């Protein structure tokens, strides 16, 4: 499983990139707005200069023609921009046109296997299954990821499955076990993945013992 950072915060993206473990970034309008009044193009271009892999930038229009136009504009900002498009009738129309032009699309707000199948058939490079938001309404979000993995494998569909809306480190473990190609994780969760109290205790003990050898 690969890890993307789910953030539009430049400092977090720089810090995470230094660890050498993230191979992409996903943003959405809510994440961008968290950063205050920013210029969208400047933010996306800066993220693309920090991270080599896919950087998802979401369209903020709803009609197919407007989505296609905006997607082409976003795609022109950097070679590694992936266009995030919500799964709607207009979204699917736009995805199929853009995919034929070779533009990478991340179909977002995906909550069911049926939606994921449609995204793959339309030609999306990625489908983002929103695990946490499904859990929030009493559904098993990771079961949708697992079903999608199994069905895509069974039919040889090449679209990559992103476990999104990740809320805690156990979601990352479950996403890996379910066979998600990618988990897109907030910075705080990335840090939680790294931490283990026994690692901290172990380091303290090693350093204390080493002092005895060297003093
Ligand atoms: O990238 C979008 C997704 O991860 C959103 O997460 O926490 O707002 O449900 P959340």
PDB file of C-alpha atoms and ligand atoms in Angstrom, residues 5-7 26-28 30-31 34 56 58 84 106 108-109 111 128-134 136 162-167 184-186, ligand 1:
ATOM      1  CA  UNK A   5      -1.009  12.925   2.496  1.00  0.00           C
ATOM      2  CA  UNK A   6      -4.558  14.299   2.778  1.00  0.00           C
ATOM      3  CA  UNK A   7      -3.696  17.957   3.321  1.00  0.00           C
ATOM      4  CA  UNK A  26      -4.875  14.745  -1.963  1.00  0.00           C
ATOM      5  CA  UNK A  27      -6.680  18.021  -1.366  1.00  0.00           C
ATOM      6  CA  UNK A  28     -10.309  19.049  -1.441  1.00  0.00           C
ATOM      7  CA  UNK A  30     -12.525  22.012   2.612  1.00  0.00           C
ATOM      8  CA  UNK A  31      -8.816  21.271   3.138  1.00  0.00           C
ATOM      9  CA  UNK A  34      -8.651  25.527   6.143  1.00  0.00           C
ATOM     10  CA  UNK A  56      -5.236  15.741  -6.430  1.00  0.00           C
ATOM     11  CA  UNK A  58     -10.714  19.120  -6.951  1.00  0.00           C
ATOM     12  CA  UNK A  84     -10.642  15.152  -8.358  1.00  0.00           C
ATOM     13  CA  UNK A 106      -9.479  10.738  -8.930  1.00  0.00           C
ATOM     14  CA  UNK A 108     -14.190  11.364  -5.196  1.00  0.00           C
ATOM     15  CA  UNK A 109     -17.060  11.158  -2.703  1.00  0.00           C
ATOM     16  CA  UNK A 111     -19.471   5.599  -0.916  1.00  0.00           C
ATOM     17  CA  UNK A 128     -11.573   7.512  -3.372  1.00  0.00           C
ATOM     18  CA  UNK A 129     -13.747   5.545  -0.970  1.00  0.00           C
ATOM     19  CA  UNK A 130     -14.627   7.750   2.016  1.00  0.00           C
ATOM     20  CA  UNK A 131     -14.198   5.259   4.841  1.00  0.00           C
ATOM     21  CA  UNK A 132     -14.572   7.586   7.855  1.00  0.00           C
ATOM     22  CA  UNK A 133     -17.702   9.288   6.559  1.00  0.00           C
ATOM     23  CA  UNK A 134     -19.321   5.877   5.972  1.00  0.00           C
ATOM     24  CA  UNK A 136     -19.867   8.078  10.789  1.00  0.00           C
ATOM     25  CA  UNK A 162      -7.755   5.050  -2.404  1.00  0.00           C
ATOM     26  CA  UNK A 163      -8.956   4.554   1.164  1.00  0.00           C
ATOM     27  CA  UNK A 164      -9.878   8.155   2.002  1.00  0.00           C
ATOM     28  CA  UNK A 165     -11.496   9.937   4.930  1.00  0.00           C
ATOM     29  CA  UNK A 166      -9.039   8.125   7.175  1.00  0.00           C
ATOM     30  CA  UNK A 167      -9.501   9.158  10.799  1.00  0.00           C
ATOM     31  CA  UNK A 184      -4.649   9.049   1.963  1.00  0.00           C
ATOM     32  CA  UNK A 185      -3.998  10.125   5.526  1.00  0.00           C
ATOM     33  CA  UNK A 186      -4.103  13.400   7.457  1.00  0.00           C
TER      34      UNK A 186
HETATM   35  O1  LIG B   1      -9.619  13.632   0.638  1.00  0.00           O
HETATM   36  C1  LIG B   1     -10.896  13.682   1.133  1.00  0.00           C
HETATM   37  C2  LIG B   1     -11.198  12.905   2.378  1.00  0.00           C
HETATM   38  O2  LIG B   1     -10.108  12.227   2.855  1.00  0.00           O
HETATM   39  C3  LIG B   1     -12.006  13.644   3.402  1.00  0.00           C
HETATM   40  O3  LIG B   1     -11.853  13.229   4.714  1.00  0.00           O
HETATM   41  O4  LIG B   1     -12.142  13.476   7.147  1.00  0.00           O
HETATM   42  O5  LIG B   1     -13.226  15.133   5.603  1.00  0.00           O
HETATM   43  O6  LIG B   1     -14.094  12.822   5.768  1.00  0.00           O
HETATM   44  P1  LIG B   1     -12.884  13.696   5.868  1.00  0.00           P
END
